[in-house]
Coordinates of C-alpha atoms in Angstrom, one line a residue:
M18 CA 69.2 -36.6 20.3
K19 CA 72.2 -34.4 21.1
T20 CA 71.0 -31.4 23.0
L21 CA 74.3 -29.9 24.2
K22 CA 76.5 -30.1 21.0
P23 CA 74.9 -27.3 18.9
I24 CA 74.9 -24.8 21.9
L25 CA 78.4 -25.6 22.8
L26 CA 79.7 -25.3 19.3
L27 CA 78.0 -21.9 18.9
V28 CA 79.5 -20.6 22.2
I29 CA 83.0 -21.8 21.2
G30 CA 82.6 -20.2 17.7
I31 CA 81.6 -16.9 19.1
L32 CA 84.4 -16.9 21.7
L33 CA 87.0 -17.8 19.1
T34 CA 85.9 -14.9 16.8
M35 CA 86.1 -12.5 19.6
T36 CA 89.5 -13.6 21.0
S37 CA 92.2 -14.0 18.3
C38 CA 95.1 -13.9 20.8
R39 CA 95.7 -13.9 24.6
T40 CA 97.4 -11.1 26.5
E41 CA 99.0 -11.1 29.9
D42 CA 95.8 -9.4 31.2
D43 CA 93.7 -12.4 30.2
L44 CA 92.3 -14.5 33.0
V45 CA 94.1 -17.9 32.7
I46 CA 92.5 -20.8 34.5
D47 CA 94.3 -24.0 33.6
P48 CA 92.3 -27.1 34.1
P49 CA 94.0 -29.6 36.5
V50 CA 95.3 -32.3 34.2
E51 CA 94.4 -35.1 36.7
E52 CA 90.8 -34.0 36.7
T53 CA 90.3 -33.8 32.9
I54 CA 87.8 -36.2 31.3
E55 CA 88.9 -37.3 27.9
A56 CA 86.8 -38.8 25.2
N57 CA 86.8 -42.6 25.1
S58 CA 88.8 -42.8 28.4
T59 CA 87.9 -45.5 30.9
V60 CA 86.1 -43.1 33.2
A61 CA 84.2 -41.6 30.3
N62 CA 83.0 -45.0 29.1
L63 CA 82.0 -45.9 32.7
M64 CA 80.0 -42.6 33.1
S65 CA 78.3 -43.2 29.8
R66 CA 77.2 -46.7 30.7
T67 CA 75.9 -45.4 34.1
A68 CA 73.9 -42.7 32.5
S69 CA 72.5 -44.7 29.5
N70 CA 68.7 -45.3 29.5
D71 CA 67.8 -48.4 31.6
G72 CA 64.9 -50.1 29.9
S73 CA 64.5 -53.0 32.3
S74 CA 61.8 -51.3 34.5
D75 CA 59.0 -51.8 31.9
N76 CA 59.9 -55.3 30.7
I77 CA 56.4 -56.3 31.7
I78 CA 55.3 -54.4 28.6
D79 CA 58.1 -54.7 26.0
N80 CA 60.2 -57.7 27.2
A81 CA 63.4 -55.8 26.4
S82 CA 66.0 -54.2 28.7
C83 CA 67.7 -52.0 26.1
L84 CA 64.7 -49.8 25.4
S85 CA 61.7 -48.4 27.2
V86 CA 58.2 -47.3 26.3
Q87 CA 57.6 -43.5 26.7
L88 CA 54.7 -42.9 29.1
P89 CA 51.8 -42.5 29.1
V90 CA 50.9 -45.7 27.2
T91 CA 47.6 -47.7 27.1
V92 CA 47.7 -51.5 27.3
T93 CA 45.0 -54.1 27.7
V94 CA 45.9 -56.7 30.4
N95 CA 43.9 -59.9 30.3
G96 CA 41.0 -58.0 28.8
I97 CA 41.3 -54.9 31.1
E98 CA 42.3 -51.6 29.5
I99 CA 44.5 -49.4 31.6
T100 CA 46.7 -46.3 31.0
I101 CA 50.2 -46.3 32.5
N102 CA 51.2 -42.8 33.5
D103 CA 54.2 -43.6 35.8
D104 CA 56.2 -46.4 37.2
D105 CA 53.4 -47.3 39.6
G106 CA 51.4 -48.4 36.6
Y107 CA 53.7 -51.4 36.1
E108 CA 52.5 -52.7 39.5
D109 CA 48.9 -52.3 38.3
I110 CA 49.7 -54.6 35.4
E111 CA 51.3 -57.1 37.8
D112 CA 48.3 -57.0 40.1
I113 CA 45.9 -57.9 37.2
I114 CA 48.2 -60.7 36.1
D115 CA 48.5 -62.0 39.7
L116 CA 44.7 -62.3 40.1
F117 CA 44.7 -65.9 38.9
D118 CA 47.5 -68.4 38.8
D119 CA 46.6 -70.7 35.9
D120 CA 45.2 -68.4 33.2
V121 CA 47.0 -67.3 30.1
D122 CA 48.2 -63.8 30.6
S123 CA 48.4 -61.2 27.9
V124 CA 49.5 -57.6 27.6
V125 CA 48.3 -55.9 24.4
I126 CA 49.8 -52.5 23.5
S127 CA 47.7 -49.8 21.9
Y128 CA 49.8 -48.4 19.1
P129 CA 51.4 -46.1 18.1
I130 CA 53.9 -45.8 20.9
T131 CA 57.2 -44.0 21.3
I132 CA 60.3 -46.0 22.2
I133 CA 63.2 -44.5 24.0
L134 CA 66.5 -46.2 23.1
T135 CA 69.7 -46.6 25.1
D136 CA 71.1 -43.2 23.9
F137 CA 67.7 -41.5 24.7
S138 CA 66.8 -41.0 21.1
T139 CA 63.2 -41.9 20.2
V140 CA 61.5 -44.0 17.6
V141 CA 57.8 -44.2 16.9
V142 CA 56.5 -47.8 16.7
N143 CA 53.2 -48.7 15.1
S144 CA 52.9 -52.5 15.5
D145 CA 54.1 -55.5 17.4
A146 CA 56.2 -56.4 14.4
E147 CA 58.1 -53.1 14.5
L148 CA 58.6 -53.5 18.3
V149 CA 60.0 -57.0 17.9
A150 CA 62.4 -55.8 15.2
L151 CA 63.7 -53.2 17.7
T152 CA 63.9 -55.6 20.7
A153 CA 65.9 -58.1 18.5
N154 CA 68.9 -55.8 19.0
C155 CA 68.8 -56.3 22.8
V156 CA 70.7 -59.0 24.6
G157 CA 68.7 -61.8 26.2
E158 CA 67.4 -62.0 29.7
N159 CA 70.1 -61.6 32.4
E160 CA 72.8 -61.6 29.8
D161 CA 75.6 -59.0 30.2
D162 CA 74.8 -55.7 28.7
D163 CA 76.5 -52.3 28.7
D164 CA 74.3 -50.3 31.1
I165 CA 75.4 -50.1 34.7
E166 CA 72.3 -49.9 37.0
C167 CA 73.9 -50.5 40.4
I168 CA 75.1 -46.8 40.8
D169 CA 73.5 -43.5 39.9
F170 CA 74.6 -39.9 39.8
Q171 CA 73.0 -37.4 42.1
Y172 CA 72.1 -34.3 40.0
P173 CA 72.7 -31.5 39.3
I174 CA 76.4 -31.8 38.4
T175 CA 78.4 -29.0 36.9
A176 CA 81.3 -29.3 34.4
S177 CA 83.8 -26.7 33.2
V178 CA 84.8 -26.4 29.5
F179 CA 88.2 -25.0 28.3
D180 CA 89.5 -24.1 24.9
E181 CA 92.8 -25.1 23.4
N182 CA 94.5 -22.2 25.2
N183 CA 93.2 -23.5 28.6
D184 CA 90.7 -20.6 28.9
L185 CA 87.5 -21.3 30.7
I186 CA 84.9 -20.7 28.1
N187 CA 81.7 -22.3 29.6
S188 CA 80.2 -24.0 32.6
I189 CA 77.6 -26.7 31.9
T190 CA 74.9 -27.8 34.3
I191 CA 73.9 -31.5 34.0
N192 CA 70.5 -32.2 35.3
N193 CA 69.7 -35.8 34.4
D194 CA 71.0 -39.0 32.8
N195 CA 70.0 -37.8 29.3
D196 CA 72.2 -34.6 29.8
M197 CA 75.1 -36.8 31.2
Y198 CA 74.9 -39.2 28.3
D199 CA 75.0 -36.4 25.7
F200 CA 77.8 -34.6 27.7
I201 CA 80.0 -37.7 27.5
D202 CA 79.2 -38.2 23.9
D203 CA 80.3 -34.6 23.1
L204 CA 83.7 -34.8 24.8
D205 CA 85.5 -35.1 21.5
E206 CA 84.2 -31.6 20.7
F207 CA 86.0 -30.0 23.6
A208 CA 89.6 -29.1 24.1
A209 CA 89.4 -30.0 27.9
V210 CA 86.6 -30.7 30.3
T211 CA 86.6 -31.1 34.1
I212 CA 83.9 -32.1 36.6
N213 CA 83.4 -29.7 39.5
F214 CA 83.9 -32.0 42.5
P215 CA 82.7 -33.0 45.0
I216 CA 79.7 -34.9 43.5
T217 CA 77.5 -37.6 45.1
V218 CA 76.7 -41.1 43.7
I219 CA 73.9 -43.3 45.0
F220 CA 74.2 -47.1 45.1
A221 CA 71.5 -49.7 44.6
D222 CA 71.1 -50.3 48.3
G223 CA 70.3 -46.5 48.8
S224 CA 73.7 -45.6 50.4
A225 CA 75.6 -42.6 49.1
Q226 CA 79.2 -41.7 48.6
T227 CA 80.9 -38.4 48.1
I228 CA 83.3 -38.3 45.2
N229 CA 86.2 -35.9 45.2
S230 CA 88.2 -36.8 42.1
I231 CA 88.1 -38.6 38.7
Q232 CA 90.0 -41.5 40.1
E233 CA 87.6 -41.9 43.0
L234 CA 84.7 -41.8 40.5
E235 CA 86.3 -44.4 38.3
N236 CA 86.9 -46.7 41.2
A237 CA 83.4 -46.3 42.6
I238 CA 81.7 -47.2 39.3
E239 CA 84.0 -50.2 38.7
I240 CA 83.2 -51.5 42.2
A241 CA 79.5 -51.0 41.7
D242 CA 79.3 -52.6 38.3
D243 CA 77.5 -56.0 38.6
S244 CA 77.3 -55.5 42.4
C245 CA 73.5 -55.8 42.4
D246 CA 70.7 -57.7 40.6
E247 CA 69.9 -55.4 37.6
D248 CA 66.6 -57.2 37.1
D249 CA 67.3 -57.6 33.3
D250 CA 64.7 -60.4 32.9
N251 CA 61.1 -60.6 32.0
D252 CA 60.0 -62.2 35.3
F253 CA 58.0 -59.2 36.3
D254 CA 57.2 -60.4 39.9
D255 CA 60.7 -61.6 41.0
D256 CA 61.2 -58.4 42.9
D257 CA 58.2 -58.8 45.1
C258 CA 60.4 -59.4 48.2
D259 CA 63.0 -56.7 47.6
N260 CA 62.5 -55.4 51.1
C261 CA 61.5 -58.6 52.8
T262 CA 63.3 -59.7 56.0
T263 CA 63.1 -62.8 58.2
N264 CA 61.6 -60.5 60.9
D265 CA 58.7 -59.7 58.5
L266 CA 58.0 -63.4 58.1
E267 CA 58.3 -64.1 61.8
T268 CA 55.9 -61.2 62.5
V269 CA 53.1 -62.4 60.2
F270 CA 53.5 -66.0 61.5
A271 CA 53.1 -64.6 65.1
D272 CA 50.2 -62.3 64.3
C273 CA 48.3 -64.8 62.2
T274 CA 48.1 -68.1 64.0
E275 CA 45.9 -70.2 61.6
W276 CA 47.3 -70.7 58.1
T277 CA 45.7 -72.8 55.3
V278 CA 47.1 -74.0 52.0
D279 CA 45.9 -71.8 49.2
K280 CA 48.3 -73.1 46.5
L281 CA 50.6 -76.2 46.3
E282 CA 52.1 -77.2 43.0
R283 CA 54.9 -79.9 42.8
N284 CA 56.2 -81.2 39.6
D285 CA 53.3 -79.6 37.6
N286 CA 50.8 -81.3 39.8
D287 CA 48.2 -79.2 41.7
L288 CA 48.0 -80.7 45.2
E289 CA 46.2 -78.0 47.2
D290 CA 42.9 -79.8 47.2
N291 CA 44.6 -82.7 49.1
Y292 CA 45.1 -80.4 52.0
V293 CA 41.8 -78.7 52.4
G294 CA 41.0 -78.5 56.1
Y295 CA 44.7 -78.7 57.2
V296 CA 45.6 -75.8 59.5
F297 CA 49.2 -74.8 60.0
E298 CA 50.6 -72.9 63.0
F299 CA 54.1 -71.5 62.7
N300 CA 55.5 -71.0 66.2
S301 CA 58.2 -68.5 67.2
D302 CA 60.4 -71.4 68.5
G303 CA 60.7 -72.8 65.0
T304 CA 58.1 -75.5 65.4
I305 CA 55.0 -76.2 63.3
L306 CA 51.8 -77.8 64.4
V307 CA 49.4 -79.0 61.7
T308 CA 45.9 -80.1 62.5
Q309 CA 43.3 -81.8 60.3
G310 CA 40.2 -82.8 62.2
S311 CA 41.4 -85.1 64.9
N312 CA 44.8 -85.7 63.2
T313 CA 48.0 -83.8 64.2
F314 CA 51.4 -83.4 62.5
N315 CA 54.5 -81.9 64.0
G316 CA 57.4 -80.2 62.2
T317 CA 59.9 -77.4 62.1
W318 CA 60.5 -74.2 60.1
E319 CA 63.5 -71.9 59.7
A320 CA 64.2 -68.8 57.7
S321 CA 67.4 -67.1 56.7
G322 CA 68.7 -64.5 54.2
T323 CA 67.4 -61.1 53.1
G324 CA 65.3 -59.6 50.3
N325 CA 64.7 -61.9 47.4
N326 CA 67.1 -64.4 48.8
I327 CA 65.3 -65.6 51.9
S328 CA 65.3 -69.4 52.3
V329 CA 62.5 -71.0 54.3
I330 CA 63.1 -74.6 55.3
I331 CA 60.0 -76.6 56.1
N332 CA 60.0 -80.1 57.5
V333 CA 56.8 -81.8 58.7
T334 CA 56.6 -85.4 59.6
G335 CA 54.0 -87.2 57.5
L336 CA 53.6 -84.3 55.0
S337 CA 56.4 -84.8 52.5
D338 CA 54.8 -82.5 49.9
F339 CA 55.8 -79.5 52.0
N340 CA 59.3 -80.5 53.0
D341 CA 61.9 -78.6 51.1
T342 CA 64.1 -75.4 51.2
W343 CA 61.8 -72.8 49.6
N344 CA 62.5 -69.3 48.5
L345 CA 60.3 -66.6 50.0
H346 CA 58.7 -65.0 47.0
E347 CA 56.2 -62.5 48.5
I348 CA 54.4 -61.5 51.7
E349 CA 51.2 -59.9 50.7
Q350 CA 48.8 -58.0 53.0
E351 CA 45.3 -57.7 51.7
D352 CA 42.9 -54.8 52.6
D353 CA 40.7 -57.2 54.5
D354 CA 43.6 -58.3 56.8
E355 CA 44.1 -61.5 54.9
V356 CA 47.8 -62.3 54.5
E357 CA 49.5 -64.5 52.0
V358 CA 53.0 -66.0 52.2
D359 CA 54.1 -67.1 48.8
L360 CA 57.0 -69.6 48.5
R361 CA 58.7 -70.8 45.3
L362 CA 61.2 -73.5 44.3
G363 CA 61.8 -73.4 40.6
D364 CA 58.4 -74.0 39.1
D365 CA 57.0 -75.4 42.3
R366 CA 54.8 -73.2 44.4
L367 CA 53.5 -73.2 48.0
R368 CA 51.2 -70.4 49.2
F369 CA 49.8 -70.1 52.7
E370 CA 47.0 -67.7 53.6
S371 CA 45.5 -66.6 56.9
D372 CA 42.6 -64.3 57.9
C373 CA 44.4 -62.6 60.7
Q374 CA 41.3 -60.7 61.8
S375 CA 39.2 -63.7 62.7
N376 CA 41.8 -66.3 63.9
G377 CA 39.0 -68.7 64.8
S378 CA 36.6 -66.1 66.2
I379 CA 33.9 -66.5 63.5
D380 CA 30.4 -67.5 64.6
D381 CA 29.9 -70.9 63.0
T382 CA 27.2 -72.1 65.5
A383 CA 24.3 -72.3 63.0
L384 CA 26.3 -74.1 60.4
V385 CA 27.8 -76.6 62.9
N386 CA 24.4 -77.3 64.4
A387 CA 22.7 -77.9 61.1
L388 CA 25.6 -79.8 59.5
T389 CA 26.0 -82.3 62.4
N390 CA 22.2 -83.0 62.7
G391 CA 21.1 -85.8 60.4
D392 CA 21.9 -86.8 56.8
W393 CA 22.4 -84.5 53.9
Y394 CA 22.2 -84.9 50.1
I395 CA 23.8 -83.0 47.3
T396 CA 21.0 -81.4 45.2
Y397 CA 23.2 -79.1 43.1
F398 CA 26.9 -79.2 42.1
F399 CA 28.1 -76.8 39.4
D400 CA 31.7 -76.7 38.1
D401 CA 31.6 -75.2 34.7
T402 CA 28.8 -77.6 34.0
D403 CA 26.0 -79.1 36.1
E404 CA 27.4 -82.3 37.6
T405 CA 24.8 -82.9 40.2
A406 CA 23.8 -86.3 38.9
D407 CA 27.3 -87.6 39.8
F408 CA 26.4 -87.3 43.5
A409 CA 22.8 -88.6 43.3
D410 CA 23.5 -91.9 45.1
Y411 CA 25.5 -90.4 48.0
T412 CA 24.3 -89.8 51.6
F413 CA 26.5 -87.4 53.6
N414 CA 26.9 -87.5 57.4
F415 CA 29.0 -85.0 59.3
A416 CA 30.1 -85.8 62.9
S417 CA 30.9 -83.4 65.6
D418 CA 34.5 -84.6 65.7
N419 CA 35.0 -83.1 62.3
T420 CA 34.9 -86.5 60.5
A421 CA 32.5 -87.2 57.7
T422 CA 31.2 -90.1 55.5
A423 CA 29.9 -90.2 52.0
T424 CA 27.9 -93.4 51.5
D425 CA 26.7 -95.0 48.3
M426 CA 25.9 -98.6 47.3
S427 CA 29.6 -99.5 47.2
G428 CA 30.2 -98.4 50.8
A429 CA 31.4 -95.5 52.8
T430 CA 34.1 -93.0 52.0
N431 CA 35.7 -91.3 55.0
G432 CA 36.3 -87.5 54.9
S433 CA 36.7 -84.5 57.1
W434 CA 35.2 -81.0 57.5
S435 CA 36.0 -77.8 59.4
T436 CA 34.8 -74.3 59.5
T437 CA 36.9 -71.2 58.7
S438 CA 36.6 -67.7 57.5
G439 CA 35.4 -67.4 53.9
D440 CA 37.1 -65.6 51.1
D441 CA 34.0 -63.7 49.9
T442 CA 31.8 -64.3 52.9
E443 CA 32.3 -64.2 56.7
L444 CA 32.0 -68.0 57.1
G445 CA 33.6 -70.8 55.1
L446 CA 33.3 -74.6 55.1
N447 CA 36.3 -76.9 54.3
L448 CA 35.4 -80.3 52.8
N449 CA 37.8 -83.1 52.0
F450 CA 36.7 -86.7 51.0
G451 CA 40.1 -87.7 49.4
T452 CA 41.1 -88.1 45.8
G453 CA 38.5 -90.7 44.7
I454 CA 36.2 -89.7 41.8
P455 CA 33.7 -87.9 42.0
L456 CA 34.1 -86.9 45.7
D457 CA 37.5 -85.3 45.0
E458 CA 35.5 -82.5 43.3
L459 CA 34.2 -81.5 46.8
A460 CA 37.6 -80.8 48.3
D461 CA 37.8 -77.1 48.7
D462 CA 37.4 -74.2 51.1
W463 CA 33.8 -73.2 50.3
D464 CA 32.2 -69.8 51.1
V465 CA 28.9 -70.3 52.9
L466 CA 26.0 -68.4 51.2
E467 CA 23.0 -69.7 53.1
V468 CA 22.4 -71.9 56.2
T469 CA 19.1 -73.2 57.5
N470 CA 18.2 -76.6 59.1
D471 CA 17.0 -77.7 55.6
I472 CA 19.6 -76.2 53.2
I473 CA 23.3 -75.3 53.1
R474 CA 24.4 -73.4 50.0
L475 CA 28.1 -72.9 49.2
K476 CA 30.2 -71.1 46.6
D477 CA 33.9 -71.2 45.6
V478 CA 35.8 -68.9 43.3
S479 CA 38.4 -70.8 41.4
G480 CA 42.0 -69.8 42.0
G481 CA 42.8 -70.6 38.4
D482 CA 40.5 -68.8 36.1
G483 CA 38.1 -67.0 38.5
S484 CA 35.1 -69.1 37.6
E485 CA 32.5 -69.8 40.3
D486 CA 31.5 -73.3 41.5
F487 CA 28.3 -73.9 43.5
L488 CA 27.4 -76.7 45.9
T489 CA 24.0 -77.2 47.7
F490 CA 23.2 -79.7 50.4
E491 CA 19.5 -80.5 51.3
R492 CA 17.7 -82.9 53.5
N493 CA 16.0 -84.8 50.7
P494 CA 17.8 -86.6 47.8
F495 CA 18.3 -85.1 44.4
D496 CA 15.1 -85.2 42.4
G497 CA 16.4 -83.7 39.1
G498 CA 15.6 -80.1 40.1
N499 CA 17.4 -77.3 42.0
G500 CA 16.2 -75.2 44.9
N501 CA 16.6 -72.0 43.0
D502 CA 15.2 -73.1 39.6
D503 CA 12.0 -71.3 40.5
L504 CA 13.6 -67.9 41.2
E505 CA 12.3 -66.5 37.9
A506 CA 8.8 -67.6 38.6
I507 CA 8.9 -66.2 42.1
L508 CA 10.2 -62.8 41.0
T509 CA 7.7 -62.4 38.2
D510 CA 4.7 -63.3 40.4
G511 CA 3.7 -59.9 41.9
L512 CA 5.4 -56.7 43.0
W513 CA 8.5 -56.3 45.2
I514 CA 10.0 -53.7 47.5
V515 CA 13.5 -53.0 48.7
A516 CA 13.4 -54.2 52.3
S517 CA 17.1 -53.6 52.8
Y518 CA 20.1 -52.5 50.8
T519 CA 23.6 -52.1 52.3
E520 CA 26.9 -51.2 50.7
D521 CA 29.4 -52.8 53.1
A522 CA 28.5 -51.1 56.4
D523 CA 26.5 -48.3 54.8
D524 CA 22.7 -48.8 55.0
Q525 CA 21.1 -47.1 52.0
T526 CA 17.6 -48.6 52.3
A527 CA 16.0 -45.2 52.8
N528 CA 16.9 -44.2 49.2
Y529 CA 14.4 -46.8 47.9
A530 CA 11.4 -46.1 50.1
G531 CA 8.2 -46.0 48.2
Y532 CA 9.5 -47.8 45.1
E533 CA 7.8 -50.9 43.8
L534 CA 9.7 -53.3 41.5
D535 CA 8.0 -55.2 38.7
F536 CA 10.0 -58.1 37.2
N537 CA 8.8 -59.2 33.7
M538 CA 9.4 -62.5 32.0
D539 CA 10.9 -60.7 28.9
G540 CA 13.9 -59.7 31.1
S541 CA 12.7 -56.2 31.7
V542 CA 12.2 -54.7 35.2
S543 CA 10.8 -51.4 36.3
A544 CA 11.0 -49.6 39.7
S545 CA 8.4 -46.8 40.3
N546 CA 7.4 -44.6 43.2
G547 CA 4.6 -42.9 41.3
S548 CA 6.6 -39.8 40.3
N549 CA 9.9 -41.5 39.2
T550 CA 10.4 -44.7 37.2
N551 CA 13.7 -46.6 36.7
N552 CA 13.7 -49.1 33.8
G553 CA 16.3 -51.9 33.6
T554 CA 17.0 -55.5 32.7
W555 CA 17.5 -58.7 34.8
V556 CA 18.7 -62.2 34.2
V557 CA 18.9 -65.3 36.4
F558 CA 21.6 -67.8 35.5
S559 CA 23.8 -70.6 37.0
S560 CA 20.6 -72.6 37.7
G561 CA 19.3 -69.8 39.9
N562 CA 22.5 -69.2 41.9
Q563 CA 23.4 -65.9 40.2
M564 CA 21.5 -62.9 39.0
M565 CA 22.3 -59.8 36.8
L566 CA 20.7 -56.4 37.3
D567 CA 21.2 -53.3 35.1
F568 CA 19.3 -50.1 35.5
G569 CA 21.7 -48.0 33.3
T570 CA 22.5 -44.6 34.7
A571 CA 19.1 -44.0 36.4
M572 CA 19.6 -43.1 40.1
P573 CA 19.2 -44.5 42.7
F574 CA 18.8 -47.9 41.1
E575 CA 22.1 -47.5 39.3
E576 CA 23.6 -48.8 42.6
F577 CA 22.1 -52.2 41.8
N578 CA 24.0 -52.6 38.5
D579 CA 26.1 -55.8 38.6
D580 CA 26.4 -58.9 36.4
D581 CA 27.1 -61.5 39.2
W582 CA 24.9 -61.1 42.2
D583 CA 25.0 -64.3 44.3
V584 CA 21.6 -65.6 45.3
I585 CA 21.8 -66.1 49.0
S586 CA 18.3 -67.2 49.9
V587 CA 15.0 -67.6 48.1
S588 CA 11.4 -68.0 49.4
N589 CA 8.0 -67.1 48.0
T590 CA 8.1 -63.8 49.8
E591 CA 11.8 -62.9 50.2
V592 CA 14.9 -62.9 47.9
V593 CA 18.3 -62.0 49.2
I594 CA 21.2 -61.4 46.8
Q595 CA 24.8 -60.4 47.6
D596 CA 27.8 -59.1 45.7
V597 CA 31.4 -58.9 46.9
S598 CA 33.5 -56.3 45.2
G599 CA 36.5 -57.6 43.3
G600 CA 38.6 -54.6 44.4
G601 CA 38.4 -53.6 48.1
G602 CA 36.3 -56.7 49.1
G603 CA 33.3 -54.7 50.2
T604 CA 30.0 -56.6 50.4
D605 CA 26.6 -55.3 49.0
T606 CA 23.5 -57.0 50.2
L607 CA 20.0 -56.5 48.7
T608 CA 16.9 -57.9 50.2
L609 CA 13.6 -57.9 48.2
Q610 CA 10.3 -58.5 49.9
K611 CA 7.0 -59.3 48.1
L612 CA 4.1 -57.0 48.5

């Protein structure tokens, strides 16, 4: 919409009716000819292109750089509804999409929405079809378009308007790009217009320049045009390393000494499971040491460049899958001190992760002692479906030198094991028995849920779709059942109390003193202390490895509401369940004891 034109025309009309002629007493201020901005001139067109609405910042929503969605707007991202109130909301969308690598991502817009076009006019859109019709007018990804995004005006800017007699009739204050665009569009309505210099322009790298004349302004815009990546594509996460430096990479490699392979995709093949238990050390002298059990591999690494153009050259003898010149895509620091270094090469991906906080200081004594003492059998393996029977004939033995064997009637298969920090738990167990079926299914960095001399229970959250896999080792061979199949029977046999409840480091056990819990076979549960009763529901699923509790809004048992408690340990008198928050990574632990 044109906001300046009606006002200016009114002012000009009034002045013209009041002044039919000039006298020698009139104040004459002749505009300097060299500073006059004329309609359709080179500098006017450059200024208009600089001020036009840049629609590329929200391409994650509309996939179009020539228009933008007026905020606030509500979208549903992979099933999660969020309201975007400012530019930070685009990062929230990206964070949800980045949760998993191999799922199908979707951003569904809640209509109606208002679209802002290049000239800042607006259109109400009521459907995807209407939006597609508008975006069809935009050029494709990274194609040349009219807007200039590598330079911006610093506002406010003032302009002087003269009539045909060169009388100063108005002074205009321009406060934003919309004002500037309309001002340039209205130049043909004015007899003469000048900009009141000096003004300041800001470049894409954050530097500023003081402009003192029309010619300087024209030169600055022409030089800035196409001098930066205008990000006119729909690859929403290609700017994740805008501020990355080689020093950043060197620092995280120095601070976090043990790196594992979280993702490796080459030529559409997922290879990360082949490198479970491989530990990488990136040294400051440019060398790499890789250890896997008793095996070692040596190599080199080198980084050069800045921002989104940092190249990382990796060359490790004997590990050709890693050897290439990669582009540093992202360095991500998690809240729990976990760091990820994400490398890309076309469609190929390589992501290293490290728990910088532990760096090998985790207490794995109980796990190592149990694991290396005698034979073990898989009594439960769940990966979307129960596949335990596939491992019924195998006997597993884990040696103290981090080697392992899986033996069935056809012979022994060699493998390796190592301990690490877990993703959702403090302790993790890496297993790798190669690529042979079905033992290839075990290759992963498992979270340790429970360890005794008789049972080791493990869990893994898939990096693809977020589903959870479970693996249980016991001393006796698989007999067709599962150690937690009787959890329902145990919970429904008598009354229980809350022996312990902690939210991360906050012990809240005292809130549940005096309450007795009664679990019923119909899926109902009640918690009563004589004067107050909390009613809820419960379900055991995943063959007894997970549990759901829901007490509605009733306090204090509302704190127990969750649909994916992990069952840590089960006995006839005690049940321990745990939940790791998907946001900040805090851990809730609930221990129930039988009365």
